[in-house]
Short mmCIF file of C-alpha atoms in Angstrom, two decimals:
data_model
loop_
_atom_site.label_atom_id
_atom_site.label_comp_id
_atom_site.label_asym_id
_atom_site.label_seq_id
_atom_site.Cartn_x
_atom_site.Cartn_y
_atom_site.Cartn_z
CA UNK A 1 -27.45 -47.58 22.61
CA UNK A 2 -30.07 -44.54 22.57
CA UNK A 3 -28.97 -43.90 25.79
CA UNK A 4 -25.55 -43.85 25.54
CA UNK A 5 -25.55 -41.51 22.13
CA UNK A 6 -27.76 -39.24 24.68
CA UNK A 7 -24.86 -38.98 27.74
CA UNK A 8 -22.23 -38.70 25.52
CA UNK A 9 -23.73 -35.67 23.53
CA UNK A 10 -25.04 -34.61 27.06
CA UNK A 11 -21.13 -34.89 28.02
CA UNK A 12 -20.34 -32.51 24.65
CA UNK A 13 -22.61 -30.02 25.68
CA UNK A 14 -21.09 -29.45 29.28
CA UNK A 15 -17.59 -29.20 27.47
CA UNK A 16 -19.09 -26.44 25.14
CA UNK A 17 -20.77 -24.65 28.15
CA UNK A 18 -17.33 -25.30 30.09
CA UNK A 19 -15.32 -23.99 27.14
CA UNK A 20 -17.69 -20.93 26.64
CA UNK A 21 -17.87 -20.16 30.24
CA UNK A 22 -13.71 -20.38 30.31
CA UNK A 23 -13.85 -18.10 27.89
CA UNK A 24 -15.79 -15.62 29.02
CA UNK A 25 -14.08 -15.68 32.19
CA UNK A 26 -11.00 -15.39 30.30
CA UNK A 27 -12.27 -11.77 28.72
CA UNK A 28 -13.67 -10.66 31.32
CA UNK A 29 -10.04 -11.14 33.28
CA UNK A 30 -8.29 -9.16 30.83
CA UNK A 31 -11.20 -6.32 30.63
CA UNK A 32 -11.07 -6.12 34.40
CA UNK A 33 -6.82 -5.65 33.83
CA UNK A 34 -7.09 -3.55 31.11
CA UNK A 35 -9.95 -1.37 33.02
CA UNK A 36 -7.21 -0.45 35.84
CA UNK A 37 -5.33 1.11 33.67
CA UNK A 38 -4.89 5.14 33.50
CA UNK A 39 -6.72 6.58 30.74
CA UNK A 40 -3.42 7.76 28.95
CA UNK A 41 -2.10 4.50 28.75
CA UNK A 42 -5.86 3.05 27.96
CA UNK A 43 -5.54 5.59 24.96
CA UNK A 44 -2.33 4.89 23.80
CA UNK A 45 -2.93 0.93 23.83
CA UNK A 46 -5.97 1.56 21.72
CA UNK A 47 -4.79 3.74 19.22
CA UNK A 48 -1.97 1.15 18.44
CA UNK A 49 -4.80 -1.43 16.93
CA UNK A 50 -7.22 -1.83 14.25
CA UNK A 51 -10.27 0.76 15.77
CA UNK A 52 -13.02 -2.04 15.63
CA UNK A 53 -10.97 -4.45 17.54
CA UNK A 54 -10.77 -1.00 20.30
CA UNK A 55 -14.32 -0.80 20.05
CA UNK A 56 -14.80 -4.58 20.87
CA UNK A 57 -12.09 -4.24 23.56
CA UNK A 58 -13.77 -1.01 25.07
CA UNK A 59 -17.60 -2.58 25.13
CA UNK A 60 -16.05 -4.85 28.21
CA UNK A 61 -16.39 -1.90 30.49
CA UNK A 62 -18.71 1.34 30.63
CA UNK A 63 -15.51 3.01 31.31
CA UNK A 64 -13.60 2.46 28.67
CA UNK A 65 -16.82 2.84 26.43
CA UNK A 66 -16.06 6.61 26.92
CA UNK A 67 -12.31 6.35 25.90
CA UNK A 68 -13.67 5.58 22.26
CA UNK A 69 -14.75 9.14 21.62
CA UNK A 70 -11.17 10.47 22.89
CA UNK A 71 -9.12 8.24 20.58
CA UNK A 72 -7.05 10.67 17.76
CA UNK A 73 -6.36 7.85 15.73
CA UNK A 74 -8.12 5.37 14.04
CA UNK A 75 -7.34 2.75 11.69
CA UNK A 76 -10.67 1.64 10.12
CA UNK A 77 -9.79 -2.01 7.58
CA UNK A 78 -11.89 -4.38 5.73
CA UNK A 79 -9.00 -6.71 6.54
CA UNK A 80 -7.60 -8.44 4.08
CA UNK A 81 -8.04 -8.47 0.23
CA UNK A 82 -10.69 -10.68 -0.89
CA UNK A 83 -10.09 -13.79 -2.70
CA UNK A 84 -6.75 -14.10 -0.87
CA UNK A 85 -7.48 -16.55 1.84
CA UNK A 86 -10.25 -18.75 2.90
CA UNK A 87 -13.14 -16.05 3.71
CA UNK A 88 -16.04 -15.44 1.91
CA UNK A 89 -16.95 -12.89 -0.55
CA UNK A 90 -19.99 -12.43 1.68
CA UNK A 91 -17.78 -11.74 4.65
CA UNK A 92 -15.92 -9.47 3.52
CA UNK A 93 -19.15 -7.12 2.65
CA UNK A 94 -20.60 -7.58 6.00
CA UNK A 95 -16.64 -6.31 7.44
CA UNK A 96 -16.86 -3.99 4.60
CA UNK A 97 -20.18 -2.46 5.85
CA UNK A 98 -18.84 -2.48 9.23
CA UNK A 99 -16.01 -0.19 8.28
CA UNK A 100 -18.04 2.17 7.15
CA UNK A 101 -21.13 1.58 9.45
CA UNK A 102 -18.40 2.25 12.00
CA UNK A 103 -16.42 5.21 10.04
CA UNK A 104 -19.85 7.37 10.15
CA UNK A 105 -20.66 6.66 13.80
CA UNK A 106 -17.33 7.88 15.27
CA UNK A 107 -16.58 10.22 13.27
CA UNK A 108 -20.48 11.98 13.52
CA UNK A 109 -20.20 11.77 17.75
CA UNK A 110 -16.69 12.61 17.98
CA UNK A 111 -15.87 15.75 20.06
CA UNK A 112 -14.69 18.71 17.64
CA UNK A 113 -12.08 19.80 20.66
CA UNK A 114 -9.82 16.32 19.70
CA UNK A 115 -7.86 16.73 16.51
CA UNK A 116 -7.70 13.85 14.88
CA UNK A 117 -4.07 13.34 14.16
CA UNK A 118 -4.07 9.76 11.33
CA UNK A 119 -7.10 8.69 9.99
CA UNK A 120 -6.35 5.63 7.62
CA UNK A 121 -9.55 3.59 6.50
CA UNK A 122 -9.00 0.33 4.33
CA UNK A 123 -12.42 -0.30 1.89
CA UNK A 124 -13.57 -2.21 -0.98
CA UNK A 125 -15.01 -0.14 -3.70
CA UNK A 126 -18.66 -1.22 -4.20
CA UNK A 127 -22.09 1.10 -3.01
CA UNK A 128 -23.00 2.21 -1.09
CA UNK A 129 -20.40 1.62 2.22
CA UNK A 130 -17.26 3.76 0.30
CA UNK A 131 -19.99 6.61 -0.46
CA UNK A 132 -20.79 6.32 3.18
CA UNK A 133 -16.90 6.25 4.24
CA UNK A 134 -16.17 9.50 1.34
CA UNK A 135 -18.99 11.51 3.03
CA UNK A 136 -18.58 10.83 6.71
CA UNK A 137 -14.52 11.83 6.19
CA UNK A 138 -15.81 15.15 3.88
CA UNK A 139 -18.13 16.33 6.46
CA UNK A 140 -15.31 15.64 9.37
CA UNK A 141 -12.98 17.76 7.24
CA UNK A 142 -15.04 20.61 6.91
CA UNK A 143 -15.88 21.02 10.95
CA UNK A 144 -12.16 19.61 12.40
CA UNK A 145 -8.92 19.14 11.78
CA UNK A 146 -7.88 16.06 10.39
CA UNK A 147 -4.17 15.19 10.09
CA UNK A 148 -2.89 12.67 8.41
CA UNK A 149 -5.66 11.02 6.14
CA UNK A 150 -5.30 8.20 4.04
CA UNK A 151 -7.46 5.59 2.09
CA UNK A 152 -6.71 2.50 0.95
CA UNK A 153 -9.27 1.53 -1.67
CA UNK A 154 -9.20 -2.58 -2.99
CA UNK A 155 -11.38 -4.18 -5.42
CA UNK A 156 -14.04 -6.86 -5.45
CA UNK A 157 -11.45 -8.59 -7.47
CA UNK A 158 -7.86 -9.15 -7.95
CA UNK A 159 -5.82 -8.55 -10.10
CA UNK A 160 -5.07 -12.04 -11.82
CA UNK A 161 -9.09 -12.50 -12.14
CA UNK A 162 -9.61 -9.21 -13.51
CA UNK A 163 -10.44 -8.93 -17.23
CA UNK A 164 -9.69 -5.24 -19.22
CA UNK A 165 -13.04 -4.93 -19.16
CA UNK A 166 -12.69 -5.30 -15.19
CA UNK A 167 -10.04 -2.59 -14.58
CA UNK A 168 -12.09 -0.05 -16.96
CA UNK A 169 -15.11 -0.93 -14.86
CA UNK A 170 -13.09 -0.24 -11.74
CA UNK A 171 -11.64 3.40 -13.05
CA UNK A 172 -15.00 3.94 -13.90
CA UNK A 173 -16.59 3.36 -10.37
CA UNK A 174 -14.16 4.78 -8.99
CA UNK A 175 -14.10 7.98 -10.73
CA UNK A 176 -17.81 8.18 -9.70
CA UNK A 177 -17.06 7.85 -6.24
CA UNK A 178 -14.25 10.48 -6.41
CA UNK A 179 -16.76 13.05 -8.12
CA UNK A 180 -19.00 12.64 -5.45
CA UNK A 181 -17.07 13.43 -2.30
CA UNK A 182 -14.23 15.72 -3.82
CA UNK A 183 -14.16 17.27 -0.74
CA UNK A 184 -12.47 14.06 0.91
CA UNK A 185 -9.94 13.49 -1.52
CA UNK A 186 -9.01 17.10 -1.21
CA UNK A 187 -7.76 16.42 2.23
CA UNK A 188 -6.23 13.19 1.66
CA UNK A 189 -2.36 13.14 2.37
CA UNK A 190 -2.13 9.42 1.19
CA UNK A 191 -3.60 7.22 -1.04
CA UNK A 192 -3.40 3.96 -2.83
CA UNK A 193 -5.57 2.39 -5.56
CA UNK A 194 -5.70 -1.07 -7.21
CA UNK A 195 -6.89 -2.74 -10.47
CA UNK A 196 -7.65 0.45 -12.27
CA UNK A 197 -7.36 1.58 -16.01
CA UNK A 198 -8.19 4.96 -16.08
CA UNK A 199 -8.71 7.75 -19.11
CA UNK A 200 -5.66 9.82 -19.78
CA UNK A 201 -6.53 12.50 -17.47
CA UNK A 202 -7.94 10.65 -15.08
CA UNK A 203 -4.38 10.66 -12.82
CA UNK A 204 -3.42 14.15 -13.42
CA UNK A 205 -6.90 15.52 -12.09
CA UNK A 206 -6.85 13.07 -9.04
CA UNK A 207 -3.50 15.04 -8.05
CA UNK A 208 -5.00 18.26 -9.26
CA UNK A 209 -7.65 17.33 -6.93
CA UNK A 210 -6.29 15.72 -3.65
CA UNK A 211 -3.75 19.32 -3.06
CA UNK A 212 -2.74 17.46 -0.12
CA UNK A 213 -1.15 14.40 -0.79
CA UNK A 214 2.48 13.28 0.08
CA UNK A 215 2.35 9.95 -0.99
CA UNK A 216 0.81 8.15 -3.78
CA UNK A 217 0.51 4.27 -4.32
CA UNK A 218 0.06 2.29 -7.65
CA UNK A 219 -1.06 -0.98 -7.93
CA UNK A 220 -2.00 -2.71 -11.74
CA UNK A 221 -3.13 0.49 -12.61
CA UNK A 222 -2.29 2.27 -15.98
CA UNK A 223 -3.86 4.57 -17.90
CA UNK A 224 -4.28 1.79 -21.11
CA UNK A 225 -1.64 -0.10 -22.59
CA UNK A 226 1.34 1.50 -23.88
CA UNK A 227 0.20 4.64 -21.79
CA UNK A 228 2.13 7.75 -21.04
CA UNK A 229 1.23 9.42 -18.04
CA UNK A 230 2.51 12.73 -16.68
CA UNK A 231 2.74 13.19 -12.64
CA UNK A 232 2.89 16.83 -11.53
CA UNK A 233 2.43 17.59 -7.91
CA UNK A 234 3.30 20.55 -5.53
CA UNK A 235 3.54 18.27 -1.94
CA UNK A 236 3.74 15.11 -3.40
CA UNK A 237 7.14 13.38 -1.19
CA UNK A 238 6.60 9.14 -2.31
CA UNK A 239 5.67 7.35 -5.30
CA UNK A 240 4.96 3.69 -5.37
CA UNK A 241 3.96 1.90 -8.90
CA UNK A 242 3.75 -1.55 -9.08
CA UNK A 243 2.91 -3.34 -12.62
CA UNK A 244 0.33 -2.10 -14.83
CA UNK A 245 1.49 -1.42 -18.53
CA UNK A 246 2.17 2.20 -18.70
CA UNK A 247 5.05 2.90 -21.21
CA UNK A 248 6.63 5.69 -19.13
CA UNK A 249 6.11 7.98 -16.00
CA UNK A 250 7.01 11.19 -16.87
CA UNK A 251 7.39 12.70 -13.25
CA UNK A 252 7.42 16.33 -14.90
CA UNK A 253 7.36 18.47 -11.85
CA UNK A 254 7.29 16.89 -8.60
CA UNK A 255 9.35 19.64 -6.38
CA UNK A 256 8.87 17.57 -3.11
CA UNK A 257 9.31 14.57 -4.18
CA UNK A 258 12.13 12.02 -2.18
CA UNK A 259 11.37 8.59 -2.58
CA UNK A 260 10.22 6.98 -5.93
CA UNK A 261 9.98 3.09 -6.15
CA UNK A 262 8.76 1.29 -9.36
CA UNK A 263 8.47 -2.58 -9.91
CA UNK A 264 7.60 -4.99 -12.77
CA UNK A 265 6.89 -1.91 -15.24
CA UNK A 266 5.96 -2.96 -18.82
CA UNK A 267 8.75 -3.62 -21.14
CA UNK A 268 8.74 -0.76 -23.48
CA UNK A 269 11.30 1.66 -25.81
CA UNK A 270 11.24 4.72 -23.60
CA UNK A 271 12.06 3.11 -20.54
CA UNK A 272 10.16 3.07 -16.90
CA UNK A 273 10.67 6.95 -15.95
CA UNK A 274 11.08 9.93 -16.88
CA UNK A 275 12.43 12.68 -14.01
CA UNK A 276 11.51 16.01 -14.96
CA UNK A 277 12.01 18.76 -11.88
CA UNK A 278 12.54 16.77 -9.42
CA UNK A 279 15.07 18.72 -7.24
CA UNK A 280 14.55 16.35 -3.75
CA UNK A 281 14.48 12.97 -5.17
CA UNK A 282 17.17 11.08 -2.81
CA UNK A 283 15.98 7.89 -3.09
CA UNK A 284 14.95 5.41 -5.79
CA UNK A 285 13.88 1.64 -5.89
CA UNK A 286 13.63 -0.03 -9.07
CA UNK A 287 12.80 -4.07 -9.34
CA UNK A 288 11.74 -5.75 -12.60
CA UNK A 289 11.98 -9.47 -13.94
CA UNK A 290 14.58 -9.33 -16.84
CA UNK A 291 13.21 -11.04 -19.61
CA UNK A 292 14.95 -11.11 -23.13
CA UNK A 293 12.72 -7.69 -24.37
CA UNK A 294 13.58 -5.90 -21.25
CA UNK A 295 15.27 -2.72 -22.06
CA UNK A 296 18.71 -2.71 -20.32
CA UNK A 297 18.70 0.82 -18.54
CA UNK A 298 21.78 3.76 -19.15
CA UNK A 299 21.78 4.96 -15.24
CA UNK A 300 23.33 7.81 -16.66
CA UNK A 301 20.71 8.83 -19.22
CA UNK A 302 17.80 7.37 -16.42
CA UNK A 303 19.07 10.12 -13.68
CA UNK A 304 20.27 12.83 -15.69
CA UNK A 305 17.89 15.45 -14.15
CA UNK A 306 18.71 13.73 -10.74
CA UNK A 307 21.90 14.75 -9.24
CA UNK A 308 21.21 14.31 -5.59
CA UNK A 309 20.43 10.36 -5.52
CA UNK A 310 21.73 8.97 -1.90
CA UNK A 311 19.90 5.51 -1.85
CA UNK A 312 19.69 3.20 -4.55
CA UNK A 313 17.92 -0.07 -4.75
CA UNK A 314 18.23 -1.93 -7.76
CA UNK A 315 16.61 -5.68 -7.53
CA UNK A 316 16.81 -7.63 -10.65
CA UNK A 317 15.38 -10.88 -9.60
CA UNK A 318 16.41 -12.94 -12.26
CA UNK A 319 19.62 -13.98 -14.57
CA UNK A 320 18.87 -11.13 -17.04
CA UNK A 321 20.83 -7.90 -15.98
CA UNK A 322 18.92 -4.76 -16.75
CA UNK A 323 21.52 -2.39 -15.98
CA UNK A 324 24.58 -1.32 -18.73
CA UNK A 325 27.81 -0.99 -17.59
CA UNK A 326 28.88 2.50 -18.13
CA UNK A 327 32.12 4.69 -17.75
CA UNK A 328 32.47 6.33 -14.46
CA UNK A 329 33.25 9.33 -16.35
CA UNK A 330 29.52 9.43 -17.43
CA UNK A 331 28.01 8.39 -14.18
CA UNK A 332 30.05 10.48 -11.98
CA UNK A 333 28.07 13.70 -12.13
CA UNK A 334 24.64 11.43 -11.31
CA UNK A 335 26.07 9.11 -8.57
CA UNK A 336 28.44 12.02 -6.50
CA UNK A 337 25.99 11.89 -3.48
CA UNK A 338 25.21 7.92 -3.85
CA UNK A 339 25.75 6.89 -0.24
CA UNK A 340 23.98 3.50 -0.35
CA UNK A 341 23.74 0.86 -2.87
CA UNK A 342 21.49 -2.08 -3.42
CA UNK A 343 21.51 -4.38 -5.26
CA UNK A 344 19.54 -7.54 -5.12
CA UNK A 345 18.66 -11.23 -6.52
CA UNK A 346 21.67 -10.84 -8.92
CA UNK A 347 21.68 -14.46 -11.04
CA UNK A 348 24.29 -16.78 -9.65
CA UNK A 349 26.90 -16.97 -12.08
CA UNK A 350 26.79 -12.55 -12.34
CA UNK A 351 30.56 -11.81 -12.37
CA UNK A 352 31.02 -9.24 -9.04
CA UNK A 353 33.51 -7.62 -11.12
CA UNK A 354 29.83 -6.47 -12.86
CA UNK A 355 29.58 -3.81 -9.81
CA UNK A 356 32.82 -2.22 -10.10
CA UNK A 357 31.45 0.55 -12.37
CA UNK A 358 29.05 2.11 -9.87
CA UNK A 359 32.23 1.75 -7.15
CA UNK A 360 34.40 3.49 -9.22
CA UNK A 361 31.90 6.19 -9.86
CA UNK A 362 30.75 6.65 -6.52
CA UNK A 363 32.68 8.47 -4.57
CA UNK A 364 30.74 8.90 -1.24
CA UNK A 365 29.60 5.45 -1.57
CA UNK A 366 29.17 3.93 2.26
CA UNK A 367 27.40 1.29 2.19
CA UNK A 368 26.91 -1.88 -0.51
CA UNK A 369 25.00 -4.92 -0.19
CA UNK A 370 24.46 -7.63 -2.29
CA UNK A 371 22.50 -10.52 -2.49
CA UNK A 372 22.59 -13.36 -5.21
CA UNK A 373 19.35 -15.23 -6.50
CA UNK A 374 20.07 -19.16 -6.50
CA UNK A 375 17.04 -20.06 -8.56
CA UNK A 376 14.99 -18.40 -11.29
CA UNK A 377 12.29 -20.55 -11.14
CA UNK A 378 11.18 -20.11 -7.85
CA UNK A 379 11.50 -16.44 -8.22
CA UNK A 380 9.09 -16.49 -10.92
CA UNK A 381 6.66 -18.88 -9.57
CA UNK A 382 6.41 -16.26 -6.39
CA UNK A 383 5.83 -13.54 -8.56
CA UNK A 384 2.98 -15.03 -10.48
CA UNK A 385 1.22 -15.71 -7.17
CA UNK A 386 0.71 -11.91 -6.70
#
């Protein structure tokens, strides 16, 4: 019996070596087709993937080794957000140390002569890899041009294991990481933050600070419960917020900005937004689970200051319609330029004739789509998996 235990984990081991050895073989094929390539098209290829799968790719040939320090784009991520699949806490800090690891190598023994045109680098907040990332990017700033650069910060946790005490810890190190490389953030021209309750002025001086950015993204954040915050920006062109329980956004003076999109806000008396000078705001998204204290919204009152909307999105996902019905005398002068409408997850037994008031009051109305939710439940049970 010894014996045969012994040739059949003897015949285990040659299918491992085979397997291995196929493998390899396998790579090597597709380094040796990849290496015939012309160095343009070598380029482009690379800069189409995540930069530390181009740096495994390159290491299969001394030739394309070199191609790594002529890439001018690079898309540095942690992958995805911990806790949301099967990997390890523990892996995800040794891909987080990568990133950066990575981030200060290429960017310290890049040549100055190749402007970096998109820098986006996707990082968990903990020390010291994001100081490491902050510093690398600062010092790149200061002796080339960057671009486009954008960060994408997560946190150690999520959002539905985070306690208050969590999100003011995360505000917190994150406001220490933003003091320290200020000089990073002030070239940033995108940027999108997680799990965060910040001080009052915390958002205003990031956007005082980061004179750059075009397009800012929201995620559970707020600025405490029941908080007002007030958004004004000279480049700013996108807003994203998703959740978090500010009262209102008062977008007070946003001259730049064309695309706004807010989901599950808090359900308050003032409403999701405010829309100060906002002279370029074309397009708007709005998607909230109508409960019995949601507000119903006036579109009228909502866009007053916003005469130039083209694309509306309204998604309702539920039976509860958030939306009042309103004269098309009032809503003419806000919805003259509305050229597409829609509307989504409208509850089952919604009357269509319900829609007939933003026809009737939208003259150069091209295009409407709607799309009717069959069942609440399951809507809600997606939403709480977030």
């Amino acid at each position: 019996m010894t014996k045969k235990r012994r040739h059949r984990r003897n015949n285990v081991n040659a299918t491992q070596k085979a397997t291995l050895n196929k493998d390899a073989a396998g790579s090597e094929e597709v380094g040796d087709r990849l290496s015939k390539l012309p160095n343009d098209i070598l380029l482009n290829i690379l800069e189409r993937v995540d930069t530390l799968d181009a740096i495994r790719t390159c290491i299969l040939s001394k030739r394309m080794m070199k191609l790594c320090t002529e890439l001018s784009q690079f898309f540095l991520s942690c992958s995805s957000i911990p806790g949301h699949n099967v990997r390890t806490n523990s892996e995800y800090v040794r891909t987080n140390s990568a990133v950066a690891h990575v981030t200060d190598n290429i960017l310290s023994t890049k040549s100055p002569e190749i402007t970096i045109s998109k820098l986006k680098i996707r990082f968990i907040l903990m020390q010291p890899d994001c100081y490491t990332i902050g510093k690398s990017v600062a010092r790149t700033m200061a002796t080339q041009k960057v671009g486009a650069a954008e960060f994408e910060i997560i946190t150690e946790k999520i959002h539905k294991k985070c306690s208050p005490a969590d999100l003011l810890d995360h505000a917190k190190q994150f406001n220490d990481f933003f003091s320290a490389c200020l000089d990073a953030f002030a070239g940033l021209k995108r940027l999108w933050l997680r799990n965060m309750r910040f001080g009052e002025s915390d958002i205003p001086n990031i956007l005082s600070t980061c004179k750059l950015l075009e397009s800012l993204h929201l995620t559970n954040c707020d600025s405490g419960m029941n908080s007002v915050v007030q958004l004004e920006h000279a480049k700013l062109t996108e807003l994203e917020v998703k959740y978090g329980k500010f009262e209102i956004v008062e977008l007070t003076c946003l001259p730049k900005l064309q695309r706004v999109s807010y989901k599950g806000w808090f359900n308050s008396h003032k409403g999701p937004l405010y829309f100060g000078f906002v002279p370029q705001l074309s397009k708007l998204r709005l998607t909230k689970i109508g409960t019995r204290p949601t507000r119903t919204l006036e579109l009228s009152q909502l866009l007053d200051n916003v005469p130039h909307i083209g694309n509306l999105h309204l998604d309702f996902q539920s039976e509860k319609i958030w939306v009042l019905p309103e004269s098309p005398k009032l809503l003419r002068p806000v919805l003259s330029q509305l050229q597409q409408v829609n509307l989504d997850n409208l509850s089952e037994g919604c009357d269509l004739a319900w829609t007939m008031f933003i026809l009737e009051a939208a003259p150069s109305l091209k295009e409407l789509c709607i799309t009717v939710l069959d069942h609440w439940c399951n809507m809600v049970m997606r939403d709480k998996e977030f």
